[in-house]
């Protein structure tokens, strides 16, 4: 039963374009419905499973209190890749230069998009 509910975490992230803010109670309930409360070992078990699914989280250590919020993000999405690069974790943990290049390239593309909007706006007038 617990395994079936875990897919809801993945489905929710997918529906939210790779990033979602949820309570730890929400995560616990989907990870293992037999758990009536969280503890440090249980939060660590959830964190290990999330990592195995290429899902990172903020804060870096999952809270063990159910009322606390956590942001989950998938490394298999653009937003997840950029968040991991900015935080120096995940695939880019051992490659800070690669993370910097990725973020610089993204920043340059944003500047170019803004310049294109200005040009298009001037043409429309």
mmCIF file with all atom_site columns, C-alpha atoms in Angstrom:
data_model
loop_
_atom_site.group_PDB
_atom_site.id
_atom_site.type_symbol
_atom_site.label_atom_id
_atom_site.label_alt_id
_atom_site.label_comp_id
_atom_site.label_asym_id
_atom_site.label_entity_id
_atom_site.label_seq_id
_atom_site.pdbx_PDB_ins_code
_atom_site.Cartn_x
_atom_site.Cartn_y
_atom_site.Cartn_z
_atom_site.occupancy
_atom_site.B_iso_or_equiv
_atom_site.pdbx_formal_charge
_atom_site.auth_seq_id
_atom_site.auth_comp_id
_atom_site.auth_asym_id
_atom_site.auth_atom_id
_atom_site.pdbx_PDB_model_num
ATOM 1   C CA . UNK A 1 1   ? 0.000  0.000  0.000   1.00 0.00 ? 1   UNK A CA 1
ATOM 2   C CA . UNK A 1 2   ? 2.731  2.490  0.919   1.00 0.00 ? 2   UNK A CA 1
ATOM 3   C CA . UNK A 1 3   ? 4.473  2.021  -2.406  1.00 0.00 ? 3   UNK A CA 1
ATOM 4   C CA . UNK A 1 4   ? 1.273  2.845  -4.286  1.00 0.00 ? 4   UNK A CA 1
ATOM 5   C CA . UNK A 1 5   ? 0.867  6.164  -2.444  1.00 0.00 ? 5   UNK A CA 1
ATOM 6   C CA . UNK A 1 6   ? 4.473  7.194  -3.090  1.00 0.00 ? 6   UNK A CA 1
ATOM 7   C CA . UNK A 1 7   ? 3.628  7.657  -6.730  1.00 0.00 ? 7   UNK A CA 1
ATOM 8   C CA . UNK A 1 8   ? 1.311  10.475 -5.641  1.00 0.00 ? 8   UNK A CA 1
ATOM 9   C CA . UNK A 1 9   ? 4.385  12.484 -4.660  1.00 0.00 ? 9   UNK A CA 1
ATOM 10  C CA . UNK A 1 10  ? 5.816  12.039 -8.146  1.00 0.00 ? 10  UNK A CA 1
ATOM 11  C CA . UNK A 1 11  ? 2.451  12.791 -9.776  1.00 0.00 ? 11  UNK A CA 1
ATOM 12  C CA . UNK A 1 12  ? 2.032  15.958 -7.704  1.00 0.00 ? 12  UNK A CA 1
ATOM 13  C CA . UNK A 1 13  ? 5.489  17.207 -8.669  1.00 0.00 ? 13  UNK A CA 1
ATOM 14  C CA . UNK A 1 14  ? 4.747  16.480 -12.297 1.00 0.00 ? 14  UNK A CA 1
ATOM 15  C CA . UNK A 1 15  ? 1.456  18.382 -12.096 1.00 0.00 ? 15  UNK A CA 1
ATOM 16  C CA . UNK A 1 16  ? 3.258  21.316 -10.457 1.00 0.00 ? 16  UNK A CA 1
ATOM 17  C CA . UNK A 1 17  ? 5.933  21.485 -13.197 1.00 0.00 ? 17  UNK A CA 1
ATOM 18  C CA . UNK A 1 18  ? 8.643  19.923 -11.061 1.00 0.00 ? 18  UNK A CA 1
ATOM 19  C CA . UNK A 1 19  ? 8.372  21.977 -7.882  1.00 0.00 ? 19  UNK A CA 1
ATOM 20  C CA . UNK A 1 20  ? 5.927  21.933 -4.972  1.00 0.00 ? 20  UNK A CA 1
ATOM 21  C CA . UNK A 1 21  ? 5.716  23.190 -1.397  1.00 0.00 ? 21  UNK A CA 1
ATOM 22  C CA . UNK A 1 22  ? 4.005  20.722 0.925   1.00 0.00 ? 22  UNK A CA 1
ATOM 23  C CA . UNK A 1 23  ? 3.855  19.854 4.604   1.00 0.00 ? 23  UNK A CA 1
ATOM 24  C CA . UNK A 1 24  ? 5.826  16.983 5.987   1.00 0.00 ? 24  UNK A CA 1
ATOM 25  C CA . UNK A 1 25  ? 2.512  15.449 7.079   1.00 0.00 ? 25  UNK A CA 1
ATOM 26  C CA . UNK A 1 26  ? 1.486  15.357 3.410   1.00 0.00 ? 26  UNK A CA 1
ATOM 27  C CA . UNK A 1 27  ? 4.773  13.691 2.467   1.00 0.00 ? 27  UNK A CA 1
ATOM 28  C CA . UNK A 1 28  ? 4.609  11.201 5.365   1.00 0.00 ? 28  UNK A CA 1
ATOM 29  C CA . UNK A 1 29  ? 1.053  10.216 4.487   1.00 0.00 ? 29  UNK A CA 1
ATOM 30  C CA . UNK A 1 30  ? 2.065  9.388  0.937   1.00 0.00 ? 30  UNK A CA 1
ATOM 31  C CA . UNK A 1 31  ? 5.356  7.750  1.802   1.00 0.00 ? 31  UNK A CA 1
ATOM 32  C CA . UNK A 1 32  ? 3.960  5.320  4.370   1.00 0.00 ? 32  UNK A CA 1
ATOM 33  C CA . UNK A 1 33  ? 0.339  5.424  5.468   1.00 0.00 ? 33  UNK A CA 1
ATOM 34  C CA . UNK A 1 34  ? 1.047  3.147  8.440   1.00 0.00 ? 34  UNK A CA 1
ATOM 35  C CA . UNK A 1 35  ? 3.187  5.796  10.134  1.00 0.00 ? 35  UNK A CA 1
ATOM 36  C CA . UNK A 1 36  ? 1.166  7.812  12.617  1.00 0.00 ? 36  UNK A CA 1
ATOM 37  C CA . UNK A 1 37  ? 3.933  10.390 13.143  1.00 0.00 ? 37  UNK A CA 1
ATOM 38  C CA . UNK A 1 38  ? 7.346  11.434 11.924  1.00 0.00 ? 38  UNK A CA 1
ATOM 39  C CA . UNK A 1 39  ? 10.716 10.999 13.590  1.00 0.00 ? 39  UNK A CA 1
ATOM 40  C CA . UNK A 1 40  ? 14.266 11.791 12.529  1.00 0.00 ? 40  UNK A CA 1
ATOM 41  C CA . UNK A 1 41  ? 14.881 8.234  11.206  1.00 0.00 ? 41  UNK A CA 1
ATOM 42  C CA . UNK A 1 42  ? 11.610 8.322  9.264   1.00 0.00 ? 42  UNK A CA 1
ATOM 43  C CA . UNK A 1 43  ? 12.389 11.734 7.762   1.00 0.00 ? 43  UNK A CA 1
ATOM 44  C CA . UNK A 1 44  ? 15.802 10.371 6.773   1.00 0.00 ? 44  UNK A CA 1
ATOM 45  C CA . UNK A 1 45  ? 14.161 7.327  5.139   1.00 0.00 ? 45  UNK A CA 1
ATOM 46  C CA . UNK A 1 46  ? 11.886 9.630  3.135   1.00 0.00 ? 46  UNK A CA 1
ATOM 47  C CA . UNK A 1 47  ? 14.883 11.749 2.120   1.00 0.00 ? 47  UNK A CA 1
ATOM 48  C CA . UNK A 1 48  ? 16.733 8.665  0.873   1.00 0.00 ? 48  UNK A CA 1
ATOM 49  C CA . UNK A 1 49  ? 13.736 7.590  -1.197  1.00 0.00 ? 49  UNK A CA 1
ATOM 50  C CA . UNK A 1 50  ? 13.307 11.087 -2.644  1.00 0.00 ? 50  UNK A CA 1
ATOM 51  C CA . UNK A 1 51  ? 16.971 11.113 -3.630  1.00 0.00 ? 51  UNK A CA 1
ATOM 52  C CA . UNK A 1 52  ? 16.548 7.742  -5.340  1.00 0.00 ? 52  UNK A CA 1
ATOM 53  C CA . UNK A 1 53  ? 13.769 9.370  -7.396  1.00 0.00 ? 53  UNK A CA 1
ATOM 54  C CA . UNK A 1 54  ? 16.002 12.368 -8.327  1.00 0.00 ? 54  UNK A CA 1
ATOM 55  C CA . UNK A 1 55  ? 13.976 14.644 -6.071  1.00 0.00 ? 55  UNK A CA 1
ATOM 56  C CA . UNK A 1 56  ? 15.785 17.215 -3.973  1.00 0.00 ? 56  UNK A CA 1
ATOM 57  C CA . UNK A 1 57  ? 14.323 19.289 -1.176  1.00 0.00 ? 57  UNK A CA 1
ATOM 58  C CA . UNK A 1 58  ? 14.680 22.501 0.733   1.00 0.00 ? 58  UNK A CA 1
ATOM 59  C CA . UNK A 1 59  ? 15.593 22.573 3.561   1.00 0.00 ? 59  UNK A CA 1
ATOM 60  C CA . UNK A 1 60  ? 18.514 20.273 2.859   1.00 0.00 ? 60  UNK A CA 1
ATOM 61  C CA . UNK A 1 61  ? 17.600 18.134 5.869   1.00 0.00 ? 61  UNK A CA 1
ATOM 62  C CA . UNK A 1 62  ? 13.962 17.117 5.788   1.00 0.00 ? 62  UNK A CA 1
ATOM 63  C CA . UNK A 1 63  ? 12.139 18.314 8.901   1.00 0.00 ? 63  UNK A CA 1
ATOM 64  C CA . UNK A 1 64  ? 10.899 15.682 11.302  1.00 0.00 ? 64  UNK A CA 1
ATOM 65  C CA . UNK A 1 65  ? 7.919  17.812 12.386  1.00 0.00 ? 65  UNK A CA 1
ATOM 66  C CA . UNK A 1 66  ? 4.739  17.272 10.394  1.00 0.00 ? 66  UNK A CA 1
ATOM 67  C CA . UNK A 1 67  ? 3.649  20.915 10.504  1.00 0.00 ? 67  UNK A CA 1
ATOM 68  C CA . UNK A 1 68  ? 6.784  22.150 8.758   1.00 0.00 ? 68  UNK A CA 1
ATOM 69  C CA . UNK A 1 69  ? 6.845  22.857 5.055   1.00 0.00 ? 69  UNK A CA 1
ATOM 70  C CA . UNK A 1 70  ? 9.309  21.494 2.566   1.00 0.00 ? 70  UNK A CA 1
ATOM 71  C CA . UNK A 1 71  ? 9.896  22.411 -1.055  1.00 0.00 ? 71  UNK A CA 1
ATOM 72  C CA . UNK A 1 72  ? 10.371 19.388 -3.277  1.00 0.00 ? 72  UNK A CA 1
ATOM 73  C CA . UNK A 1 73  ? 11.852 19.703 -6.757  1.00 0.00 ? 73  UNK A CA 1
ATOM 74  C CA . UNK A 1 74  ? 12.656 17.199 -9.435  1.00 0.00 ? 74  UNK A CA 1
ATOM 75  C CA . UNK A 1 75  ? 16.082 17.163 -11.048 1.00 0.00 ? 75  UNK A CA 1
ATOM 76  C CA . UNK A 1 76  ? 14.377 15.847 -14.169 1.00 0.00 ? 76  UNK A CA 1
ATOM 77  C CA . UNK A 1 77  ? 12.807 19.255 -14.863 1.00 0.00 ? 77  UNK A CA 1
ATOM 78  C CA . UNK A 1 78  ? 14.289 22.576 -15.935 1.00 0.00 ? 78  UNK A CA 1
ATOM 79  C CA . UNK A 1 79  ? 13.418 24.269 -12.649 1.00 0.00 ? 79  UNK A CA 1
ATOM 80  C CA . UNK A 1 80  ? 14.966 21.423 -10.689 1.00 0.00 ? 80  UNK A CA 1
ATOM 81  C CA . UNK A 1 81  ? 18.189 21.612 -12.672 1.00 0.00 ? 81  UNK A CA 1
ATOM 82  C CA . UNK A 1 82  ? 18.451 25.364 -12.082 1.00 0.00 ? 82  UNK A CA 1
ATOM 83  C CA . UNK A 1 83  ? 17.664 25.044 -8.381  1.00 0.00 ? 83  UNK A CA 1
ATOM 84  C CA . UNK A 1 84  ? 20.252 22.293 -7.971  1.00 0.00 ? 84  UNK A CA 1
ATOM 85  C CA . UNK A 1 85  ? 22.803 24.407 -9.838  1.00 0.00 ? 85  UNK A CA 1
ATOM 86  C CA . UNK A 1 86  ? 22.095 27.449 -7.682  1.00 0.00 ? 86  UNK A CA 1
ATOM 87  C CA . UNK A 1 87  ? 22.369 25.396 -4.501  1.00 0.00 ? 87  UNK A CA 1
ATOM 88  C CA . UNK A 1 88  ? 25.371 23.357 -5.673  1.00 0.00 ? 88  UNK A CA 1
ATOM 89  C CA . UNK A 1 89  ? 23.697 19.997 -5.207  1.00 0.00 ? 89  UNK A CA 1
ATOM 90  C CA . UNK A 1 90  ? 22.463 16.998 -7.125  1.00 0.00 ? 90  UNK A CA 1
ATOM 91  C CA . UNK A 1 91  ? 24.101 16.338 -10.455 1.00 0.00 ? 91  UNK A CA 1
ATOM 92  C CA . UNK A 1 92  ? 26.220 19.479 -10.173 1.00 0.00 ? 92  UNK A CA 1
ATOM 93  C CA . UNK A 1 93  ? 27.365 18.993 -6.581  1.00 0.00 ? 93  UNK A CA 1
ATOM 94  C CA . UNK A 1 94  ? 30.910 18.106 -7.620  1.00 0.00 ? 94  UNK A CA 1
ATOM 95  C CA . UNK A 1 95  ? 31.013 20.511 -10.558 1.00 0.00 ? 95  UNK A CA 1
ATOM 96  C CA . UNK A 1 96  ? 30.670 24.124 -9.368  1.00 0.00 ? 96  UNK A CA 1
ATOM 97  C CA . UNK A 1 97  ? 32.121 25.433 -12.631 1.00 0.00 ? 97  UNK A CA 1
ATOM 98  C CA . UNK A 1 98  ? 29.477 23.573 -14.615 1.00 0.00 ? 98  UNK A CA 1
ATOM 99  C CA . UNK A 1 99  ? 26.760 24.931 -12.320 1.00 0.00 ? 99  UNK A CA 1
ATOM 100 C CA . UNK A 1 100 ? 28.058 28.462 -12.804 1.00 0.00 ? 100 UNK A CA 1
ATOM 101 C CA . UNK A 1 101 ? 28.167 28.081 -16.585 1.00 0.00 ? 101 UNK A CA 1
ATOM 102 C CA . UNK A 1 102 ? 24.618 26.734 -16.608 1.00 0.00 ? 102 UNK A CA 1
ATOM 103 C CA . UNK A 1 103 ? 23.332 29.635 -14.533 1.00 0.00 ? 103 UNK A CA 1
ATOM 104 C CA . UNK A 1 104 ? 25.261 32.204 -16.557 1.00 0.00 ? 104 UNK A CA 1
ATOM 105 C CA . UNK A 1 105 ? 23.823 30.772 -19.757 1.00 0.00 ? 105 UNK A CA 1
ATOM 106 C CA . UNK A 1 106 ? 20.320 30.950 -18.329 1.00 0.00 ? 106 UNK A CA 1
ATOM 107 C CA . UNK A 1 107 ? 20.860 34.542 -17.168 1.00 0.00 ? 107 UNK A CA 1
ATOM 108 C CA . UNK A 1 108 ? 22.076 35.476 -20.655 1.00 0.00 ? 108 UNK A CA 1
ATOM 109 C CA . UNK A 1 109 ? 19.005 33.891 -22.224 1.00 0.00 ? 109 UNK A CA 1
ATOM 110 C CA . UNK A 1 110 ? 16.751 35.909 -19.899 1.00 0.00 ? 110 UNK A CA 1
ATOM 111 C CA . UNK A 1 111 ? 18.515 39.128 -20.900 1.00 0.00 ? 111 UNK A CA 1
ATOM 112 C CA . UNK A 1 112 ? 18.097 38.218 -24.574 1.00 0.00 ? 112 UNK A CA 1
ATOM 113 C CA . UNK A 1 113 ? 14.400 37.442 -24.074 1.00 0.00 ? 113 UNK A CA 1
ATOM 114 C CA . UNK A 1 114 ? 13.873 40.816 -22.400 1.00 0.00 ? 114 UNK A CA 1
ATOM 115 C CA . UNK A 1 115 ? 15.697 42.605 -25.223 1.00 0.00 ? 115 UNK A CA 1
ATOM 116 C CA . UNK A 1 116 ? 13.502 40.799 -27.766 1.00 0.00 ? 116 UNK A CA 1
ATOM 117 C CA . UNK A 1 117 ? 10.362 41.890 -25.885 1.00 0.00 ? 117 UNK A CA 1
ATOM 118 C CA . UNK A 1 118 ? 11.519 45.504 -25.959 1.00 0.00 ? 118 UNK A CA 1
ATOM 119 C CA . UNK A 1 119 ? 12.201 45.323 -29.705 1.00 0.00 ? 119 UNK A CA 1
ATOM 120 C CA . UNK A 1 120 ? 8.819  43.657 -30.357 1.00 0.00 ? 120 UNK A CA 1
ATOM 121 C CA . UNK A 1 121 ? 7.102  46.307 -28.214 1.00 0.00 ? 121 UNK A CA 1
ATOM 122 C CA . UNK A 1 122 ? 8.772  49.106 -30.166 1.00 0.00 ? 122 UNK A CA 1
ATOM 123 C CA . UNK A 1 123 ? 7.677  47.525 -33.458 1.00 0.00 ? 123 UNK A CA 1
ATOM 124 C CA . UNK A 1 124 ? 4.084  47.288 -32.258 1.00 0.00 ? 124 UNK A CA 1
ATOM 125 C CA . UNK A 1 125 ? 3.935  51.004 -31.536 1.00 0.00 ? 125 UNK A CA 1
#
